[in-house]
C-alpha positions as CSV (number, residue, x, y, z in Angstrom):
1,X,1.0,-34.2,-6.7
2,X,-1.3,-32.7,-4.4
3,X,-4.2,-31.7,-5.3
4,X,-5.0,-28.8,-3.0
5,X,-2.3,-26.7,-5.4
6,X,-3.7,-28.1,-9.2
7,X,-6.0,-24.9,-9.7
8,X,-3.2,-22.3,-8.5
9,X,-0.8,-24.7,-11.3
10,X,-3.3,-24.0,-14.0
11,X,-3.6,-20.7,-13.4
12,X,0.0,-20.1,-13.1
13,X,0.0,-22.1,-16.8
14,X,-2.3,-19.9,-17.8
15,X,0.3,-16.8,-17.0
16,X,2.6,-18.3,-18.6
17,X,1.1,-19.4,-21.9
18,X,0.3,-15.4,-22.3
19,X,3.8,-14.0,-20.9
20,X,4.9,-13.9,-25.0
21,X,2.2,-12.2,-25.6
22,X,3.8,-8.9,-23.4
23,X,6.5,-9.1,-25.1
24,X,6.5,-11.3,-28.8
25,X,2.6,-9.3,-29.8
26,X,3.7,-6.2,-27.8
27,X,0.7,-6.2,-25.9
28,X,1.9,-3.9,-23.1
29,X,-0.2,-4.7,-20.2
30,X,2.4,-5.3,-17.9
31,X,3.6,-1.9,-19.0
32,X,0.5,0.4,-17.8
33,X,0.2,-1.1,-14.7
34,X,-1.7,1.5,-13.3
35,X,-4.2,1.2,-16.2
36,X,-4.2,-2.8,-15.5
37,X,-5.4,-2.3,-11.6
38,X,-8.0,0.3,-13.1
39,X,-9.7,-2.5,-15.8
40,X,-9.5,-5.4,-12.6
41,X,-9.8,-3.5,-9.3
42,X,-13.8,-2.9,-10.1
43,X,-14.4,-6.4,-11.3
44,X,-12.5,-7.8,-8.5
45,X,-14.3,-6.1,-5.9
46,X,-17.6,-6.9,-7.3
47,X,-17.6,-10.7,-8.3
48,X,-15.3,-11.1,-5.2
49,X,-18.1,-9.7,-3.2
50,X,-20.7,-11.9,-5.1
51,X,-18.6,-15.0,-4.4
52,X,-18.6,-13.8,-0.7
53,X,-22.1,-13.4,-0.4
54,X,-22.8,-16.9,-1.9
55,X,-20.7,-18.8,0.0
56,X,-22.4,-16.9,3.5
57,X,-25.7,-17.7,1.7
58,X,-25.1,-21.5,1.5
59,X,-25.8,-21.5,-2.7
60,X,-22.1,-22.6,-3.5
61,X,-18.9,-23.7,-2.3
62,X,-15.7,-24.7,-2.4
63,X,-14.4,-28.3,-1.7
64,X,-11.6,-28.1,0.9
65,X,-9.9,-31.0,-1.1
66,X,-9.0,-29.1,-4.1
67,X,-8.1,-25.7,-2.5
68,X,-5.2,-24.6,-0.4
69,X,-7.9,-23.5,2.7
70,X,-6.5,-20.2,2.7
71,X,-9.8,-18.3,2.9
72,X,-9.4,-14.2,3.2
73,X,-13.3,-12.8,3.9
74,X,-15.0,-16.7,3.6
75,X,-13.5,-16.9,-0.5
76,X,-10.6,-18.8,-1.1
77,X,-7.6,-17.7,-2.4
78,X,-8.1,-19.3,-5.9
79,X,-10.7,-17.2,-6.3
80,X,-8.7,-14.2,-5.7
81,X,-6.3,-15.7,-8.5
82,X,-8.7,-16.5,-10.8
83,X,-10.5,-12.9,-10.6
84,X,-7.0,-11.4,-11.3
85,X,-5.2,-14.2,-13.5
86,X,-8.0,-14.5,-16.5
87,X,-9.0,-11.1,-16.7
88,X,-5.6,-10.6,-17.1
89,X,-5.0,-13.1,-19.8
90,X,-8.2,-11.7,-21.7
91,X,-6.3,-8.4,-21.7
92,X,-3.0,-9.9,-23.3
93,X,-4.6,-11.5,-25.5
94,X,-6.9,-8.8,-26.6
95,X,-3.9,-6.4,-26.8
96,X,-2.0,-8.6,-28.6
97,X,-4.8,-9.6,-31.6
98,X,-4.9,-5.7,-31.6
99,X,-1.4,-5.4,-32.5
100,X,-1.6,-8.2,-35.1
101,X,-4.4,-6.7,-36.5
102,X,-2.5,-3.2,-37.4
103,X,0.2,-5.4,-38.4
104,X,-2.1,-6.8,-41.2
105,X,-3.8,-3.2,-42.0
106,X,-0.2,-1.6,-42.4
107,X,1.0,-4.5,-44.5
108,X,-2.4,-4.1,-46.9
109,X,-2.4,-0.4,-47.3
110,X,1.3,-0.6,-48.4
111,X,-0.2,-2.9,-51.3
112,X,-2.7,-0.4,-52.2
C-alpha cells in the first residue's frame, strides 16, 4: 500500500465505524446538516488557521512521505479531513450515548 493515503484510510475507518451510530443509536447528525456545519465551520476555521500559521512559522510540519502533497493555504489536505472527520465522530458518538441514555431513563421510570 502506499503510504501517502494510510491517514485519509484511517480516517475514512473512522467514518465508518460511527456510520451505525446515524442510524442503529439515532444520533441524527447527518440529519441537521445545517446544525453540523454550524458546530464545525468555527473550529475549522480557527485550528485550520492555527495549523497555517505554524507551518509559515517553521514550529511543525508535515512529512511529504505520509501525505498525499495536496496542500490548499500551506496545510495539507489531511488536516482538512481530520478537522472535519473527528469532530464529526465526537458528535455521533455523543448523540448517540445521548439517545442510549434516555433509553435507560425511560426503561427505569417505567419500573418506578
Amino acid at each position: 500500500m502506499d503510504d501517502r493515503y494510510q491517514y485519509l484510510l484511517l480516517m475514512a475507518g473512522c467514518l465508518v465505524i460511527t456510520l451505525p451510530l446515524e442510524f442503529v443509536l439515532r444520533a441524527r447528525v447527518y440529519r441537521r446538516p445545517r446544525r453540523l456545519l454550524l458546530s464545525l465551520l468555527p473550529m475549522l476555521v480557527l485550528f485550520l488557521a492555527w495549523d497555517a500559521f505554524g507551518i509559515w512559522r517553521g514550529h511543525w510540519r508535515y512529512s511529504p512521505e505520509y501525505t498525499t502533497g495536496i496542500r490548499p493555504a500551506r496545510v495539507p489536505l489531511e488536516e482538512y479531513v481530520f478537522f472535519v472527520v473527528i469532530p464529526l465522530c465526537g458528535l455521533l458518538t455523543y448523540e448517540a450515548v445521548g439517545t442510549v441514555l434516555g433509553w435507560v431513563h425511560r426503561w427505569r421510570g417505567r419500573d418506578a
